[in-house]
CSV table of C-alpha atoms in Angstrom, one decimal:
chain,number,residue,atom,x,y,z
C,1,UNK,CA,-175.1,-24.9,-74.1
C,2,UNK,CA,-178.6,-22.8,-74.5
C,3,UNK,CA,-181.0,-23.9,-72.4
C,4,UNK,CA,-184.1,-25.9,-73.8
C,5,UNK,CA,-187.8,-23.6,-73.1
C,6,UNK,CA,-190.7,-26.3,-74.4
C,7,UNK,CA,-193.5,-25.3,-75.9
C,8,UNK,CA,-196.9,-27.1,-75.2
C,9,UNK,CA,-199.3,-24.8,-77.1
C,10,UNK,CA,-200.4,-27.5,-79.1
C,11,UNK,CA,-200.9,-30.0,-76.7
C,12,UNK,CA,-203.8,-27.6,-75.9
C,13,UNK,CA,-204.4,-27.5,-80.0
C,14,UNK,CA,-205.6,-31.5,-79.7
C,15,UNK,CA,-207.6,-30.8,-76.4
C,16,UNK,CA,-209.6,-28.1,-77.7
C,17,UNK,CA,-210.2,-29.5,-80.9
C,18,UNK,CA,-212.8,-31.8,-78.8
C,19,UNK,CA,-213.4,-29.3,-76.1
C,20,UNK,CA,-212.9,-31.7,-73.4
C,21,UNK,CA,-209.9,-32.2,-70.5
C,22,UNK,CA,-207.6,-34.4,-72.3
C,23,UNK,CA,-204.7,-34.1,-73.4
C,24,UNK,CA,-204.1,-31.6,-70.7
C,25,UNK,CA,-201.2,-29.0,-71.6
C,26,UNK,CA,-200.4,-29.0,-67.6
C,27,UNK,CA,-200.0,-33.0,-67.2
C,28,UNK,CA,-197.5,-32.3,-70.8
C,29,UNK,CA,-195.4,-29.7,-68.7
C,30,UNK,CA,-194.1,-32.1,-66.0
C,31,UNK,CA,-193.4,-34.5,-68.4
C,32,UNK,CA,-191.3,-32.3,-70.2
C,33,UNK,CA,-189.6,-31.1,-67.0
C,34,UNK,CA,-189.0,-34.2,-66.2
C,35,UNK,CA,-187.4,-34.6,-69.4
C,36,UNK,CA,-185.3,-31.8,-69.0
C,37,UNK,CA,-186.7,-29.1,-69.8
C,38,UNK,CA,-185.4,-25.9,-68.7
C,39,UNK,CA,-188.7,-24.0,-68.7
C,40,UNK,CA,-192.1,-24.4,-70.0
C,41,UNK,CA,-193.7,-21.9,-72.6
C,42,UNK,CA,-197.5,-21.4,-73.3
C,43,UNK,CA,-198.9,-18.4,-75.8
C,44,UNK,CA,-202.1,-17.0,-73.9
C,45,UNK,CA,-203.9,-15.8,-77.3
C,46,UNK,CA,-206.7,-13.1,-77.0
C,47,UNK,CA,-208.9,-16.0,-78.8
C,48,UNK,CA,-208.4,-18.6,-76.7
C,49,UNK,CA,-207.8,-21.4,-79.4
C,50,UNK,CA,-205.4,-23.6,-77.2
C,51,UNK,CA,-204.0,-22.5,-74.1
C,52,UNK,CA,-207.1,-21.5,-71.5
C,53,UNK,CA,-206.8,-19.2,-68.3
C,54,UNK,CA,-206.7,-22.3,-66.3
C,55,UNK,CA,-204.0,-23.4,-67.9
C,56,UNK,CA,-201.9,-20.6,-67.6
C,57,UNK,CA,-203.0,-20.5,-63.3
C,58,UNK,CA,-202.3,-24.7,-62.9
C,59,UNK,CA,-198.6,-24.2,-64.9
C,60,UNK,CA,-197.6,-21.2,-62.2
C,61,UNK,CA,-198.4,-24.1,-59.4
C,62,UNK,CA,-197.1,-27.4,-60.8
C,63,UNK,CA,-194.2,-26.5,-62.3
C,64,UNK,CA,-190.6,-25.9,-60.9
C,65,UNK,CA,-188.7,-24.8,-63.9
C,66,UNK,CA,-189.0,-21.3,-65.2
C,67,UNK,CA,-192.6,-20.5,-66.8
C,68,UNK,CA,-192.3,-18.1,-69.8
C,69,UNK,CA,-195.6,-16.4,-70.9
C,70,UNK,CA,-196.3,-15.4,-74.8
C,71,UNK,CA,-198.7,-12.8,-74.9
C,72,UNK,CA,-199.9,-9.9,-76.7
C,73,UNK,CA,-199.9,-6.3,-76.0
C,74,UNK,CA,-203.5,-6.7,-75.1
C,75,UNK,CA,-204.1,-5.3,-71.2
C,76,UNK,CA,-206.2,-8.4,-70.6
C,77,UNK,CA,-203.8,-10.7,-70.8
C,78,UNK,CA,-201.1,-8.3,-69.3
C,79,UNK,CA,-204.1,-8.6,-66.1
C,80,UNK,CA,-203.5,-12.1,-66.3
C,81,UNK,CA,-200.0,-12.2,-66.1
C,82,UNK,CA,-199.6,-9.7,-63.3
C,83,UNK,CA,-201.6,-11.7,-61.2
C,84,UNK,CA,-200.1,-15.0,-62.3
C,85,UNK,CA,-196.4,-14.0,-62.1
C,86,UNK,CA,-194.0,-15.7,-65.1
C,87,UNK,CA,-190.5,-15.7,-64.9
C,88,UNK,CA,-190.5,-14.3,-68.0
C,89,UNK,CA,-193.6,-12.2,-70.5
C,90,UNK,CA,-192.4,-12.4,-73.9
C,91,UNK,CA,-194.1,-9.9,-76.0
C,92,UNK,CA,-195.0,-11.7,-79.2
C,93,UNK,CA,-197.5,-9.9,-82.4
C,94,UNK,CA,-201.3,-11.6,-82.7
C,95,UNK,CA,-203.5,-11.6,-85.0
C,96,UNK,CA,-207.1,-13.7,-85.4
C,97,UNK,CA,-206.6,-15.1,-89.0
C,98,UNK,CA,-203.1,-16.6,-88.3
C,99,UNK,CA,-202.1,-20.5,-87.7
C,100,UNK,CA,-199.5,-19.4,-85.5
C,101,UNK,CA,-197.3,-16.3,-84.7
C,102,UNK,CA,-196.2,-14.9,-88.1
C,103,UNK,CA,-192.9,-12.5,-87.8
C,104,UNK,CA,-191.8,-10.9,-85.1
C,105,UNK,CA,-192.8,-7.2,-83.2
C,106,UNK,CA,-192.2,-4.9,-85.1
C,107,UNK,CA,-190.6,-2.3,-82.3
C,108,UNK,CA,-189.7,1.2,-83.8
C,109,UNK,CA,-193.9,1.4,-85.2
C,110,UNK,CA,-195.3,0.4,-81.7
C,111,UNK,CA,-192.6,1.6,-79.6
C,112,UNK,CA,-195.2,3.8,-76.8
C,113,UNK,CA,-197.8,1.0,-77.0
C,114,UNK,CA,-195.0,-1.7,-75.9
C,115,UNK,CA,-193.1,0.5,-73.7
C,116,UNK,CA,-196.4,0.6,-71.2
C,117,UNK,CA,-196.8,-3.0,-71.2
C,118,UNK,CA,-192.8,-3.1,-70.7
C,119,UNK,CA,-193.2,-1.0,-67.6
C,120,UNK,CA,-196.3,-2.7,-65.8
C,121,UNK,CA,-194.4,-6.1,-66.6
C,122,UNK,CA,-191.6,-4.9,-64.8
C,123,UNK,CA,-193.0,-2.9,-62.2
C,124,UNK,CA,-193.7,-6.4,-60.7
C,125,UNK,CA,-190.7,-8.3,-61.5
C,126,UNK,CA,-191.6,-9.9,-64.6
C,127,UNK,CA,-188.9,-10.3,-66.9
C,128,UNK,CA,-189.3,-9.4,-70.7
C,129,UNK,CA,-188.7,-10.4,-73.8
C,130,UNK,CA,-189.6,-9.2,-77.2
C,131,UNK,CA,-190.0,-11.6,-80.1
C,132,UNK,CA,-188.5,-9.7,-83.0
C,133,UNK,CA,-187.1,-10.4,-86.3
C,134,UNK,CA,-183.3,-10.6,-86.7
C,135,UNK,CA,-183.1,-7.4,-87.9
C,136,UNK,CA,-180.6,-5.2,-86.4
C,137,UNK,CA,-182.7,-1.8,-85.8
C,138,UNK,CA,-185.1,-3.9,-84.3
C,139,UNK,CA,-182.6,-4.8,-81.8
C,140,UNK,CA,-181.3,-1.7,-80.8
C,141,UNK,CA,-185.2,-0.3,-80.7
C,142,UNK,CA,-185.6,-3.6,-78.0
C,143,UNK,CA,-182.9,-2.6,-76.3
C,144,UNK,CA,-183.5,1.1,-76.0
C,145,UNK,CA,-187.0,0.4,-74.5
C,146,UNK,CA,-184.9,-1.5,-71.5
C,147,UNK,CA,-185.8,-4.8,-72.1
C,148,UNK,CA,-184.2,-7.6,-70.5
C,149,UNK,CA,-184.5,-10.3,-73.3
C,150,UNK,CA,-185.1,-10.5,-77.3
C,151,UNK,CA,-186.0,-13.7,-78.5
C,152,UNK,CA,-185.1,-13.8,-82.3
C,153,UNK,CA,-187.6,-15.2,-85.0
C,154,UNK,CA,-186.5,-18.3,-86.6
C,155,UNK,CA,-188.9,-19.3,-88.8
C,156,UNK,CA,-187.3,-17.4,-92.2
C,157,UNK,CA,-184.2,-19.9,-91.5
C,158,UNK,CA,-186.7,-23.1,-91.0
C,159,UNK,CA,-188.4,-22.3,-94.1
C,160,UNK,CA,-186.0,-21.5,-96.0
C,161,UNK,CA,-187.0,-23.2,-99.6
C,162,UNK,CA,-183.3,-24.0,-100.5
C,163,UNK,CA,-179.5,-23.8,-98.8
C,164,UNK,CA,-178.9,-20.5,-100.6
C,165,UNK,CA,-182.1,-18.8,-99.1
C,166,UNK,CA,-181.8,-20.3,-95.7
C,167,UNK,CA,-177.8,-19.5,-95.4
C,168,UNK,CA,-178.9,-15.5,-96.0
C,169,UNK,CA,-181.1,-16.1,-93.2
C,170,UNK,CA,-178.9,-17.5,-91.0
C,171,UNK,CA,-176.0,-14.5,-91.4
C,172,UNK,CA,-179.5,-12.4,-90.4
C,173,UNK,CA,-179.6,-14.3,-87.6
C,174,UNK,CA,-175.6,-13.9,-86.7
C,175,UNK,CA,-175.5,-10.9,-87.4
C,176,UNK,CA,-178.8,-9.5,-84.9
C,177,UNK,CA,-177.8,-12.1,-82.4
C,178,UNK,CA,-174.5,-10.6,-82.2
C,179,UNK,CA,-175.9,-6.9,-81.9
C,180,UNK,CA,-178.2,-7.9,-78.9
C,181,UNK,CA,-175.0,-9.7,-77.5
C,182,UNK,CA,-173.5,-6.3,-77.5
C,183,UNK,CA,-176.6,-4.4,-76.3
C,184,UNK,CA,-176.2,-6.6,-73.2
C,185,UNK,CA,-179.4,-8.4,-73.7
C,186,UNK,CA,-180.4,-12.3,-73.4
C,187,UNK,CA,-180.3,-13.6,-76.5
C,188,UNK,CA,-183.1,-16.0,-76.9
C,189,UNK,CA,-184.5,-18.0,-80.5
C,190,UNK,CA,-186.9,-19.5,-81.7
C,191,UNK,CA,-190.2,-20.5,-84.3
C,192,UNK,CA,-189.8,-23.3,-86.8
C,193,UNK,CA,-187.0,-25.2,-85.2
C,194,UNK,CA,-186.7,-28.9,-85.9
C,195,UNK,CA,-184.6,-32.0,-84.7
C,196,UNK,CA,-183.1,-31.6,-88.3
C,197,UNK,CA,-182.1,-28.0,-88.5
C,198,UNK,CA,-181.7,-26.7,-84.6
C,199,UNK,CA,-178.0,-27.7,-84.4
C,200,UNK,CA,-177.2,-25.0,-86.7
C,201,UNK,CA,-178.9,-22.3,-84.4
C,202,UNK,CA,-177.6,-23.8,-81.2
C,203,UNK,CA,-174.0,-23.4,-82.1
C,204,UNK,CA,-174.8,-19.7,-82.9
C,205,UNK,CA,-172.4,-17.6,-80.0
C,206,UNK,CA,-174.4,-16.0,-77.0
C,207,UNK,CA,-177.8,-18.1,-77.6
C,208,UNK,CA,-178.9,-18.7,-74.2
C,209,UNK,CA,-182.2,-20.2,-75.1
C,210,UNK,CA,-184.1,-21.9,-77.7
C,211,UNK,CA,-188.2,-22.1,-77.5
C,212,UNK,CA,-188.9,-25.3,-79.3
C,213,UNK,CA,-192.7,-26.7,-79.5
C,214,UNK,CA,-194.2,-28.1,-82.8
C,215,UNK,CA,-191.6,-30.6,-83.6
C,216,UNK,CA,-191.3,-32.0,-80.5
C,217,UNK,CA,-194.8,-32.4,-79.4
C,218,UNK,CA,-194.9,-33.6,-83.2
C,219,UNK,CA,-192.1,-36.3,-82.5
C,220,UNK,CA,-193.7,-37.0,-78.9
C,221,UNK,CA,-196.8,-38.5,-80.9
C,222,UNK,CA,-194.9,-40.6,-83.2
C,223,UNK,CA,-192.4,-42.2,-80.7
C,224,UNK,CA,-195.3,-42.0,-77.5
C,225,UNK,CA,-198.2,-44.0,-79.6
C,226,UNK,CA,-196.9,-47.3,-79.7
C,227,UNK,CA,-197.1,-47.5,-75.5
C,228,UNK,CA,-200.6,-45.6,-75.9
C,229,UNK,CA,-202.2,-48.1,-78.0
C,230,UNK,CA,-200.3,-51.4,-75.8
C,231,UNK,CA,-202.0,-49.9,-72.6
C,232,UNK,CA,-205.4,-49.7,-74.3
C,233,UNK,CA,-205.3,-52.9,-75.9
C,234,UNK,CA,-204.2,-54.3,-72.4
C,235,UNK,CA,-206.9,-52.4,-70.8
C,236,UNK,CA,-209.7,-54.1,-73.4
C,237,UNK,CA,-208.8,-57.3,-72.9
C,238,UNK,CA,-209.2,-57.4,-69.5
């Protein structure tokens, strides 16, 4: 069974939108460890627009399951997480303009740029992972720079406008998952992936972990409101 990485990224999305200290991102991590969670994932961007330094410095304290850090080849964040030590740095493309991460690395262009940040990362221990497409040359190129991990993006499956279109991603996914099987890396997935369609990608051979956020913080509103609003309506009428 793959083990379950939550993403809280946009628990940090609602808090910022007011720029205040609620809902905090850190206080959403132990509840989802104590959910069972395997590990807790938070994207550092360059801009800031969710998860903050602090953040990233309180997670490293509070939490006891593994803490993996998305991050860009950007030597500012790389500061941060040599000083803050994840379990695990996955390597993930950034740009300003996007809503969230759109494709994966693309390894064979950037190969020197991401080979430095590869080595500093694991100079200290940090494990990596690069978040690629499921393509299968940019597996081998993840695998030739060392790498411990590739985390395969999902998101062509998720979005797949009908069966046709989202089966053809799917033998994408197979058939990269099964070359970074072979290539002795971790095989990790994730981007898009719902209550409705992650089955499908569990039961794919060799996953070892899935890195699931929107849906379920999405979900945790839904099925978590009707408690919020009993405990503030029990709060006015006292």
């Amino acid at each position: 069974m793959p083990f379950l990485g939550v993403n809280i990224d946009h628990v940090a999305t609602v808090r910022q939108a007011r720029i205040t200290n609620e809902p905090d991102p850190v206080h959403a991590a132990v509840l989802a460890e104590l959910g069972g969670a395997d590990g807790i994932t938070v994207h550092l961007r360059e801009d800031r627009r969710h998860i903050q330094d602090r953040d990233v410095r309180l997670l490293r304290q509070m939490i006891r399951v593994k803490l993996n850090l998305e991050m860009a080849v950007a030597q500012e964040i790389v500061d941060i997480a040599l000083d803050v030590m994840p379990e695990q740095a996955t390597l993930v493309p950034e740009k300003r303009e996007e809503v969230t991460t759109e494709g994966g690395l693309d390894i064979i262009s950037h190969r020197d740029r991401i080979m430095q940040t590869v080595v500093q990362l694991q100079e200290r221990d940090i494990s990596v992972s690069l978040f690629i497409d499921p393509d299968v040359a940019q597996v081998d190129a993840s695998a030739d720079l060392g790498v411990e991990a590739i985390e395969l993006h999902t998101g062509a499956f998720a979005d797949a406008p009908t069966a046709a279109h989202a089966d053809a991603e799917f033998d994408r996914i197979v058939a990269a998952g099964q070359a970074a099987v072979q290539r002795g890396l971790i095989l990790n997935m994730g981007h898009g992936l719902t209550y409705r369609n992650v089955h499908r990608i569990a039961d794919i051979d060799g996953v070892h972990e899935l890195n699931i956020g929107h849906s379920i913080i999405s979900h945790a509103v839904m099925v978590g409101l009707e408690r919020a609003v009993r405990e503030m309506k029990e709060l006015v009428r006292r």
